[in-house]
PDB file of C-alpha atoms in Angstrom:
ATOM      1  CA  MET A   1       0.980 -23.213 -18.607  1.00 44.00           C
ATOM      2  CA  ARG A   2       1.521 -21.932 -15.106  1.00 58.00           C
ATOM      3  CA  PHE A   3      -2.128 -20.971 -15.201  1.00 59.00           C
ATOM      4  CA  ARG A   4      -1.888 -18.566 -12.272  1.00 55.00           C
ATOM      5  CA  SER A   5       1.394 -16.927 -13.266  1.00 51.00           C
ATOM      6  CA  LEU A   6       0.140 -13.502 -14.344  1.00 59.00           C
ATOM      7  CA  VAL A   7      -1.854 -12.599 -11.274  1.00 60.00           C
ATOM      8  CA  GLY A   8       0.394 -14.559  -8.944  1.00 56.00           C
ATOM      9  CA  MET A   9       3.493 -12.696 -10.028  1.00 53.00           C
ATOM     10  CA  GLY A  10       1.703  -9.390  -9.815  1.00 57.00           C
ATOM     11  CA  ILE A  11       2.134  -8.640 -13.506  1.00 58.00           C
ATOM     12  CA  LEU A  12      -1.502  -7.776 -14.171  1.00 54.00           C
ATOM     13  CA  SER A  13      -1.884  -5.666 -11.059  1.00 51.00           C
ATOM     14  CA  SER A  14       1.227  -3.604 -11.839  1.00 55.00           C
ATOM     15  CA  TRP A  15       0.747  -3.034 -15.588  1.00 49.00           C
ATOM     16  CA  ALA A  16      -2.018  -0.529 -15.010  1.00 45.00           C
ATOM     17  CA  VAL A  17       0.029   1.655 -12.672  1.00 50.00           C
ATOM     18  CA  VAL A  18       3.542   1.670 -14.144  1.00 51.00           C
ATOM     19  CA  THR A  19       3.331   5.421 -14.720  1.00 45.00           C
ATOM     20  CA  VAL A  20       1.945   6.251 -11.276  1.00 46.00           C
ATOM     21  CA  ALA A  21       4.222   7.276  -8.403  1.00 45.00           C
ATOM     22  CA  HIS A  22       3.731   5.232  -5.248  1.00 51.00           C
ATOM     23  CA  ALA A  23       4.981   7.552  -2.551  1.00 58.00           C
ATOM     24  CA  ALA A  24       1.539   7.324  -0.932  1.00 69.00           C
ATOM     25  CA  PRO A  25       0.116   3.888  -0.047  1.00 83.00           C
ATOM     26  CA  ARG A  26      -2.395   2.412  -2.452  1.00 90.00           C
ATOM     27  CA  PHE A  27      -4.749  -0.538  -2.219  1.00 95.00           C
ATOM     28  CA  THR A  28      -5.956  -2.661  -5.115  1.00 95.00           C
ATOM     29  CA  LEU A  29      -8.908  -5.027  -5.303  1.00 97.00           C
ATOM     30  CA  GLY A  30      -9.103  -7.077  -8.489  1.00 95.00           C
ATOM     31  CA  ASN A  31     -10.624 -10.125 -10.134  1.00 96.00           C
ATOM     32  CA  VAL A  32      -9.267 -11.930 -13.214  1.00 94.00           C
ATOM     33  CA  PRO A  33     -11.237 -14.906 -14.602  1.00 95.00           C
ATOM     34  CA  SER A  34      -9.116 -17.023 -16.964  1.00 95.00           C
ATOM     35  CA  TYR A  35      -9.596 -20.095 -19.135  1.00 96.00           C
ATOM     36  CA  TYR A  36      -6.911 -22.595 -20.240  1.00 96.00           C
ATOM     37  CA  GLN A  37      -7.134 -25.596 -22.536  1.00 95.00           C
ATOM     38  CA  GLY A  38      -4.524 -28.229 -23.357  1.00 93.00           C
ATOM     39  CA  THR A  39      -3.102 -31.654 -22.545  1.00 90.00           C
ATOM     40  CA  PHE A  40      -0.388 -30.461 -20.106  1.00 89.00           C
ATOM     41  CA  GLY A  41       1.705 -33.515 -21.029  1.00 84.00           C
ATOM     42  CA  THR A  42      -1.141 -36.009 -20.519  1.00 85.00           C
ATOM     43  CA  GLY A  43      -3.261 -37.912 -23.012  1.00 82.00           C
ATOM     44  CA  SER A  44      -6.385 -35.948 -22.072  1.00 87.00           C
ATOM     45  CA  HIS A  45      -7.794 -32.610 -23.190  1.00 91.00           C
ATOM     46  CA  ILE A  46      -8.022 -30.616 -19.970  1.00 93.00           C
ATOM     47  CA  ASN A  47     -10.087 -27.465 -19.462  1.00 96.00           C
ATOM     48  CA  ILE A  48      -9.314 -25.163 -16.532  1.00 96.00           C
ATOM     49  CA  PHE A  49     -11.333 -22.142 -15.393  1.00 96.00           C
ATOM     50  CA  TYR A  50      -9.275 -20.137 -12.901  1.00 96.00           C
ATOM     51  CA  ASP A  51     -10.968 -17.153 -11.247  1.00 96.00           C
ATOM     52  CA  ALA A  52      -8.493 -15.227  -9.085  1.00 95.00           C
ATOM     53  CA  THR A  53      -9.575 -12.510  -6.663  1.00 97.00           C
ATOM     54  CA  TYR A  54      -6.760 -10.537  -5.062  1.00 96.00           C
ATOM     55  CA  PHE A  55      -6.149  -7.729  -2.601  1.00 97.00           C
ATOM     56  CA  GLN A  56      -2.911  -5.761  -2.691  1.00 95.00           C
ATOM     57  CA  PHE A  57      -1.189  -3.079  -0.631  1.00 96.00           C
ATOM     58  CA  ARG A  58       1.565  -1.074  -2.272  1.00 93.00           C
ATOM     59  CA  ASN A  59       3.736   1.922  -1.484  1.00 92.00           C
ATOM     60  CA  ARG A  60       7.023   3.164  -2.925  1.00 89.00           C
ATOM     61  CA  ASP A  61       9.077   0.138  -1.835  1.00 93.00           C
ATOM     62  CA  LEU A  62       6.732  -2.570  -0.567  1.00 95.00           C
ATOM     63  CA  ARG A  63       4.037  -4.666  -2.236  1.00 95.00           C
ATOM     64  CA  LEU A  64       1.946  -7.216  -0.307  1.00 96.00           C
ATOM     65  CA  LYS A  65      -0.663  -9.423  -1.949  1.00 96.00           C
ATOM     66  CA  LEU A  66      -3.291 -11.979  -0.999  1.00 97.00           C
ATOM     67  CA  MET A  67      -4.802 -14.035  -3.825  1.00 96.00           C
ATOM     68  CA  VAL A  68      -7.783 -16.365  -3.409  1.00 97.00           C
ATOM     69  CA  PRO A  69      -8.762 -18.393  -6.522  1.00 96.00           C
ATOM     70  CA  TYR A  70     -11.746 -20.479  -7.507  1.00 97.00           C
ATOM     71  CA  ILE A  71     -10.983 -23.404  -9.845  1.00 96.00           C
ATOM     72  CA  SER A  72     -13.160 -25.521 -12.107  1.00 97.00           C
ATOM     73  CA  VAL A  73     -11.487 -28.300 -14.122  1.00 96.00           C
ATOM     74  CA  SER A  74     -12.747 -30.960 -16.520  1.00 95.00           C
ATOM     75  CA  GLY A  75     -10.954 -33.761 -18.369  1.00 92.00           C
ATOM     76  CA  LEU A  76      -8.395 -34.255 -15.583  1.00 92.00           C
ATOM     77  CA  PRO A  77      -6.984 -37.812 -15.780  1.00 89.00           C
ATOM     78  CA  GLN A  78      -7.611 -40.053 -12.789  1.00 85.00           C
ATOM     79  CA  GLY A  79      -4.755 -39.550 -10.317  1.00 84.00           C
ATOM     80  CA  ALA A  80      -3.527 -36.251 -11.760  1.00 88.00           C
ATOM     81  CA  ARG A  81      -3.451 -33.118  -9.621  1.00 90.00           C
ATOM     82  CA  LEU A  82      -3.128 -29.419 -10.212  1.00 91.00           C
ATOM     83  CA  THR A  83      -0.176 -27.844  -8.468  1.00 88.00           C
ATOM     84  CA  GLY A  84       1.306 -24.340  -8.207  1.00 75.00           C
ATOM     85  CA  GLY A  85       0.307 -23.540 -11.773  1.00 72.00           C
ATOM     86  CA  GLY A  86       0.776 -26.875 -13.554  1.00 81.00           C
ATOM     87  CA  ILE A  87      -0.216 -30.541 -13.388  1.00 86.00           C
ATOM     88  CA  VAL A  88       1.585 -33.420 -11.650  1.00 84.00           C
ATOM     89  CA  HIS A  89       1.014 -37.141 -11.193  1.00 76.00           C
ATOM     90  CA  ARG A  90       0.336 -37.309 -14.930  1.00 67.00           C
ATOM     91  CA  PRO A  91      -0.535 -40.935 -15.668  1.00 62.00           C
ATOM     92  CA  GLY A  92      -0.673 -40.519 -19.467  1.00 54.00           C
ATOM     93  CA  THR A  93      -3.635 -41.717 -21.492  1.00 51.00           C
ATOM     94  CA  THR A  94      -6.500 -42.939 -19.341  1.00 56.00           C
ATOM     95  CA  GLN A  95     -10.183 -43.539 -19.948  1.00 62.00           C
ATOM     96  CA  THR A  96     -11.110 -42.271 -16.477  1.00 77.00           C
ATOM     97  CA  GLN A  97     -11.364 -38.503 -16.166  1.00 85.00           C
ATOM     98  CA  ASN A  98     -12.492 -36.228 -13.369  1.00 86.00           C
ATOM     99  CA  SER A  99     -14.345 -32.937 -13.172  1.00 93.00           C
ATOM    100  CA  ALA A 100     -14.188 -30.845 -10.019  1.00 95.00           C
ATOM    101  CA  SER A 101     -14.681 -27.298  -8.739  1.00 97.00           C
ATOM    102  CA  GLY A 102     -13.802 -25.474  -5.555  1.00 97.00           C
ATOM    103  CA  LEU A 103     -11.371 -23.297  -3.680  1.00 97.00           C
ATOM    104  CA  GLY A 104      -7.873 -23.238  -5.150  1.00 96.00           C
ATOM    105  CA  ASP A 105      -4.549 -22.757  -3.396  1.00 96.00           C
ATOM    106  CA  ILE A 106      -4.322 -19.375  -1.645  1.00 97.00           C
ATOM    107  CA  TRP A 107      -1.161 -17.359  -2.386  1.00 97.00           C
ATOM    108  CA  LEU A 108       0.577 -14.788  -0.213  1.00 97.00           C
ATOM    109  CA  SER A 109       3.431 -12.700  -1.620  1.00 96.00           C
ATOM    110  CA  ALA A 110       5.711  -9.847  -0.624  1.00 97.00           C
ATOM    111  CA  HIS A 111       7.996  -7.742  -2.841  1.00 97.00           C
ATOM    112  CA  TYR A 112      10.420  -5.149  -1.473  1.00 97.00           C
ATOM    113  CA  THR A 113      12.545  -2.755  -3.522  1.00 96.00           C
ATOM    114  CA  VAL A 114      16.036  -2.724  -2.014  1.00 97.00           C
ATOM    115  CA  TYR A 115      17.535  -0.580  -4.766  1.00 96.00           C
ATOM    116  CA  GLN A 116      15.669   2.086  -6.711  1.00 92.00           C
ATOM    117  CA  ARG A 117      16.483   2.462 -10.391  1.00 89.00           C
ATOM    118  CA  THR A 118      19.232   5.001 -11.158  1.00 88.00           C
ATOM    119  CA  GLY A 119      20.559   5.733 -14.627  1.00 85.00           C
ATOM    120  CA  LEU A 120      21.085   2.476 -16.511  1.00 86.00           C
ATOM    121  CA  LEU A 121      20.874   0.360 -13.361  1.00 94.00           C
ATOM    122  CA  PRO A 122      17.502  -1.381 -12.822  1.00 95.00           C
ATOM    123  CA  ALA A 123      15.523  -1.491  -9.604  1.00 95.00           C
ATOM    124  CA  VAL A 124      16.247  -4.636  -7.580  1.00 97.00           C
ATOM    125  CA  VAL A 125      13.171  -6.229  -6.005  1.00 96.00           C
ATOM    126  CA  PRO A 126      13.580  -9.418  -3.912  1.00 98.00           C
ATOM    127  CA  TYR A 127      10.365 -11.312  -3.232  1.00 97.00           C
ATOM    128  CA  ALA A 128       8.927 -14.201  -1.254  1.00 98.00           C
ATOM    129  CA  LYS A 129       5.754 -16.217  -1.902  1.00 97.00           C
ATOM    130  CA  VAL A 130       3.809 -18.868  -0.037  1.00 97.00           C
ATOM    131  CA  LYS A 131       1.278 -21.173  -1.638  1.00 97.00           C
ATOM    132  CA  LEU A 132      -1.096 -22.507   1.003  1.00 97.00           C
ATOM    133  CA  GLY A 133      -2.350 -26.001   0.179  1.00 96.00           C
ATOM    134  CA  THR A 134      -6.021 -25.113   0.530  1.00 97.00           C
ATOM    135  CA  ALA A 135      -7.199 -26.773  -2.712  1.00 96.00           C
ATOM    136  CA  SER A 136      -8.709 -30.252  -2.446  1.00 96.00           C
ATOM    137  CA  ALA A 137      -6.126 -32.965  -3.121  1.00 93.00           C
ATOM    138  CA  THR A 138      -8.900 -35.576  -3.125  1.00 92.00           C
ATOM    139  CA  ASN A 139     -10.592 -33.853  -6.081  1.00 93.00           C
ATOM    140  CA  GLY A 140      -7.308 -33.184  -7.886  1.00 92.00           C
ATOM    141  CA  LEU A 141      -7.452 -29.397  -7.414  1.00 95.00           C
ATOM    142  CA  GLY A 142      -4.148 -29.309  -5.534  1.00 94.00           C
ATOM    143  CA  THR A 143      -1.462 -31.344  -3.807  1.00 93.00           C
ATOM    144  CA  GLY A 144      -2.590 -30.460  -0.287  1.00 94.00           C
ATOM    145  CA  ARG A 145       0.922 -29.196   0.516  1.00 95.00           C
ATOM    146  CA  ASN A 146       2.404 -25.723   0.901  1.00 97.00           C
ATOM    147  CA  ASP A 147       4.983 -24.330  -1.523  1.00 97.00           C
ATOM    148  CA  TYR A 148       7.526 -21.607  -0.741  1.00 98.00           C
ATOM    149  CA  GLU A 149       9.332 -19.430  -3.283  1.00 98.00           C
ATOM    150  CA  ILE A 150      12.068 -16.822  -3.032  1.00 98.00           C
ATOM    151  CA  GLY A 151      13.466 -14.794  -5.888  1.00 98.00           C
ATOM    152  CA  VAL A 152      14.444 -11.425  -7.260  1.00 98.00           C
ATOM    153  CA  GLY A 153      13.056  -9.112  -9.900  1.00 96.00           C
ATOM    154  CA  LEU A 154      14.778  -6.462 -12.017  1.00 96.00           C
ATOM    155  CA  ASP A 155      12.657  -3.527 -13.223  1.00 94.00           C
ATOM    156  CA  GLU A 156      14.014  -0.994 -15.726  1.00 93.00           C
ATOM    157  CA  THR A 157      12.698   2.137 -17.420  1.00 92.00           C
ATOM    158  CA  ILE A 158      13.675   3.250 -20.907  1.00 93.00           C
ATOM    159  CA  GLY A 159      12.529   6.774 -21.580  1.00 91.00           C
ATOM    160  CA  THR A 160       8.968   7.357 -20.409  1.00 89.00           C
ATOM    161  CA  ARG A 161       7.161   4.572 -22.276  1.00 92.00           C
ATOM    162  CA  ILE A 162       9.137   1.299 -22.079  1.00 94.00           C
ATOM    163  CA  PHE A 163       9.345  -0.771 -18.877  1.00 94.00           C
ATOM    164  CA  PRO A 164      11.409  -3.991 -19.204  1.00 95.00           C
ATOM    165  CA  PHE A 165      11.326  -6.531 -16.364  1.00 95.00           C
ATOM    166  CA  ALA A 166      12.716  -9.943 -15.444  1.00 96.00           C
ATOM    167  CA  HIS A 167      12.227 -12.325 -12.494  1.00 96.00           C
ATOM    168  CA  LEU A 168      14.089 -15.402 -11.337  1.00 98.00           C
ATOM    169  CA  GLY A 169      12.839 -17.545  -8.445  1.00 97.00           C
ATOM    170  CA  TYR A 170      13.416 -20.847  -6.697  1.00 98.00           C
ATOM    171  CA  ARG A 171      10.382 -22.761  -5.414  1.00 97.00           C
ATOM    172  CA  PHE A 172      10.484 -25.264  -2.571  1.00 97.00           C
ATOM    173  CA  VAL A 173       7.729 -27.658  -3.587  1.00 96.00           C
ATOM    174  CA  GLY A 174       5.586 -29.370  -0.973  1.00 94.00           C
ATOM    175  CA  ASN A 175       5.761 -33.108  -1.542  1.00 90.00           C
ATOM    176  CA  PRO A 176       2.639 -35.202  -0.835  1.00 87.00           C
ATOM    177  CA  ALA A 177       3.038 -38.827   0.171  1.00 81.00           C
ATOM    178  CA  GLY A 178       4.464 -40.738  -2.789  1.00 77.00           C
ATOM    179  CA  GLY A 179       4.700 -37.553  -4.827  1.00 79.00           C
ATOM    180  CA  ASN A 180       8.415 -37.509  -5.707  1.00 86.00           C
ATOM    181  CA  LEU A 181       8.125 -33.845  -6.722  1.00 92.00           C
ATOM    182  CA  HIS A 182      11.209 -31.682  -7.220  1.00 93.00           C
ATOM    183  CA  ASN A 183      11.994 -28.098  -6.270  1.00 96.00           C
ATOM    184  CA  ILE A 184      12.070 -25.888  -9.351  1.00 96.00           C
ATOM    185  CA  TRP A 185      13.436 -22.674 -10.852  1.00 97.00           C
ATOM    186  CA  THR A 186      10.861 -20.206 -12.185  1.00 96.00           C
ATOM    187  CA  TYR A 187      11.522 -17.289 -14.525  1.00 96.00           C
ATOM    188  CA  ASP A 188       9.965 -14.645 -16.733  1.00 95.00           C
ATOM    189  CA  MET A 189      11.056 -11.674 -18.805  1.00 96.00           C
ATOM    190  CA  GLY A 190       9.295  -9.099 -20.889  1.00 95.00           C
ATOM    191  CA  SER A 191       8.407  -5.461 -21.266  1.00 95.00           C
ATOM    192  CA  SER A 192       5.451  -3.127 -20.961  1.00 94.00           C
ATOM    193  CA  PHE A 193       4.892  -0.266 -23.398  1.00 95.00           C
ATOM    194  CA  VAL A 194       2.781   2.778 -22.578  1.00 94.00           C
ATOM    195  CA  ALA A 195       1.041   3.484 -25.877  1.00 95.00           C
ATOM    196  CA  THR A 196      -1.074   6.263 -24.339  1.00 94.00           C
ATOM    197  CA  PRO A 197      -1.694   7.291 -20.707  1.00 88.00           C
ATOM    198  CA  ARG A 198      -4.680   4.918 -20.682  1.00 93.00           C
ATOM    199  CA  ASN A 199      -3.379   2.049 -22.857  1.00 95.00           C
ATOM    200  CA  ILE A 200      -0.525  -0.239 -21.789  1.00 94.00           C
ATOM    201  CA  LEU A 201       0.696  -3.185 -23.868  1.00 95.00           C
ATOM    202  CA  THR A 202       2.850  -6.002 -22.497  1.00 95.00           C
ATOM    203  CA  ALA A 203       4.679  -9.001 -23.976  1.00 96.00           C
ATOM    204  CA  MET A 204       6.225 -11.624 -21.704  1.00 95.00           C
ATOM    205  CA  PHE A 205       7.959 -15.003 -21.846  1.00 96.00           C
ATOM    206  CA  SER A 206       7.330 -17.151 -18.758  1.00 94.00           C
ATOM    207  CA  GLY A 207       8.412 -20.641 -17.738  1.00 94.00           C
ATOM    208  CA  SER A 208       9.716 -22.994 -15.083  1.00 94.00           C
ATOM    209  CA  GLU A 209      11.224 -26.406 -14.576  1.00 94.00           C
ATOM    210  CA  SER A 210       8.870 -29.350 -14.204  1.00 93.00           C
ATOM    211  CA  GLU A 211       8.004 -30.411 -10.668  1.00 93.00           C
ATOM    212  CA  GLN A 212       7.522 -33.986 -11.882  1.00 89.00           C
ATOM    213  CA  PRO A 213      10.610 -35.763 -13.282  1.00 87.00           C
ATOM    214  CA  GLY A 214      10.384 -36.958 -16.867  1.00 85.00           C
ATOM    215  CA  TYR A 215       8.067 -34.214 -18.131  1.00 87.00           C
ATOM    216  CA  ALA A 216       8.652 -30.901 -19.866  1.00 90.00           C
ATOM    217  CA  GLY A 217       8.335 -27.757 -17.791  1.00 91.00           C
ATOM    218  CA  PRO A 218       5.839 -25.068 -18.829  1.00 93.00           C
ATOM    219  CA  ALA A 219       6.931 -22.315 -21.203  1.00 95.00           C
ATOM    220  CA  ASP A 220       4.563 -19.640 -22.479  1.00 95.00           C
ATOM    221  CA  ILE A 221       4.434 -16.372 -24.336  1.00 96.00           C
ATOM    222  CA  VAL A 222       1.851 -13.860 -23.166  1.00 95.00           C
ATOM    223  CA  PHE A 223       0.433 -10.708 -24.754  1.00 95.00           C
ATOM    224  CA  ALA A 224      -1.681  -8.325 -22.692  1.00 95.00           C
ATOM    225  CA  TRP A 225      -3.519  -5.030 -22.837  1.00 95.00           C
ATOM    226  CA  ASN A 226      -4.425  -2.815 -19.897  1.00 94.00           C
ATOM    227  CA  TYR A 227      -6.857   0.072 -20.125  1.00 95.00           C
ATOM    228  CA  ASN A 228      -6.731   2.607 -17.302  1.00 94.00           C
ATOM    229  CA  VAL A 229     -10.059   4.180 -16.428  1.00 95.00           C
ATOM    230  CA  THR A 230      -8.546   6.343 -13.669  1.00 92.00           C
ATOM    231  CA  ARG A 231      -5.125   7.923 -13.164  1.00 87.00           C
ATOM    232  CA  ALA A 232      -4.621   5.767 -10.079  1.00 87.00           C
ATOM    233  CA  GLY A 233      -4.745   2.613 -12.230  1.00 88.00           C
ATOM    234  CA  SER A 234      -8.309   1.316 -11.945  1.00 94.00           C
ATOM    235  CA  GLY A 235      -9.280  -0.350 -15.186  1.00 95.00           C
ATOM    236  CA  ILE A 236      -9.570  -3.546 -17.190  1.00 95.00           C
ATOM    237  CA  GLN A 237      -7.056  -6.163 -18.306  1.00 94.00           C
ATOM    238  CA  LEU A 238      -7.135  -8.549 -21.253  1.00 95.00           C
ATOM    239  CA  TYR A 239      -4.487 -11.132 -22.057  1.00 94.00           C
ATOM    240  CA  ALA A 240      -3.831 -14.123 -24.297  1.00 96.00           C
ATOM    241  CA  ASP A 241      -1.411 -16.966 -23.605  1.00 95.00           C
ATOM    242  CA  LYS A 242       0.199 -19.403 -26.039  1.00 96.00           C
ATOM    243  CA  GLY A 243       1.929 -22.490 -24.676  1.00 94.00           C
ATOM    244  CA  LEU A 244       5.338 -23.297 -26.165  1.00 95.00           C
ATOM    245  CA  SER A 245       6.032 -26.654 -24.506  1.00 93.00           C
ATOM    246  CA  ASN A 246       4.318 -29.967 -23.865  1.00 90.00           C
ATOM    247  CA  GLY A 247       3.974 -28.993 -20.210  1.00 90.00           C
ATOM    248  CA  SER A 248       1.877 -25.920 -20.993  1.00 92.00           C
ATOM    249  CA  ALA A 249      -1.713 -25.324 -21.963  1.00 92.00           C
ATOM    250  CA  ASN A 250      -2.290 -25.054 -25.680  1.00 95.00           C
ATOM    251  CA  TYR A 251      -3.763 -21.612 -25.091  1.00 95.00           C
ATOM    252  CA  GLY A 252      -5.264 -19.407 -22.411  1.00 95.00           C
ATOM    253  CA  VAL A 253      -7.272 -16.186 -22.247  1.00 96.00           C
ATOM    254  CA  GLY A 254      -8.181 -13.869 -19.399  1.00 95.00           C
ATOM    255  CA  LEU A 255     -10.280 -10.755 -18.862  1.00 96.00           C
ATOM    256  CA  GLY A 256     -10.439  -8.937 -15.536  1.00 94.00           C
ATOM    257  CA  ALA A 257     -10.693  -5.635 -13.746  1.00 95.00           C
ATOM    258  CA  GLN A 258      -9.216  -3.845 -10.756  1.00 94.00           C
ATOM    259  CA  ILE A 259     -10.019  -0.920  -8.517  1.00 96.00           C
ATOM    260  CA  VAL A 260      -7.132   1.113  -7.086  1.00 94.00           C
ATOM    261  CA  PHE A 261      -7.832   3.354  -4.098  1.00 91.00           C
TER     262      PHE A 261
END
């Protein structure tokens, strides 16, 4: 599982406000603790606690986000490292396993709507992301290298309740010494459904190529529920993730909250 995909892509922070106009600037402060368990293509059962705190600015066309995560991992095979949402340097079955906690990789992202939705044509939203290699490579919490991603999103509206979306990106992967990591394509598609003004349901398929040759890339299906406490979009978020490939977590769950002002 790309265990930071939901918050990193901005899915969670936008679900709660899909029915709110953004002519005026808005700021969002949120926190989403998540837990993932699986082998991620190794011979070990790995547990990851990923606690992402983010700050976002958004107006009608522009969305800027800073995300700072805290990571705690156990069962990580000796020599393996977390990367931009997955695991690399997977040595297979090993008796030596690590546990570590600390600052994760900080993410910066920018989305800009270059074409507003009209009729049957979706909104076109190019984006750029930077992953700063702030997580400890020594402890296996990161690669110690920056990643850069560019891509485009398509956002549609069907009636007043259904909001389909899709994103396609290309990530330039920072390669540590001896890493032999590859640049990858990332993608997701899904739809949000406004059940009531306060309740928003979302289903999404998300995946990417594998950064490490010879291993399956992550592929996941995600179901989520947002509950809006305020009209601006402040509220809570709950989601469940099911991995569909050997490169994903077996499952993941997350529960968070955000304040929009």
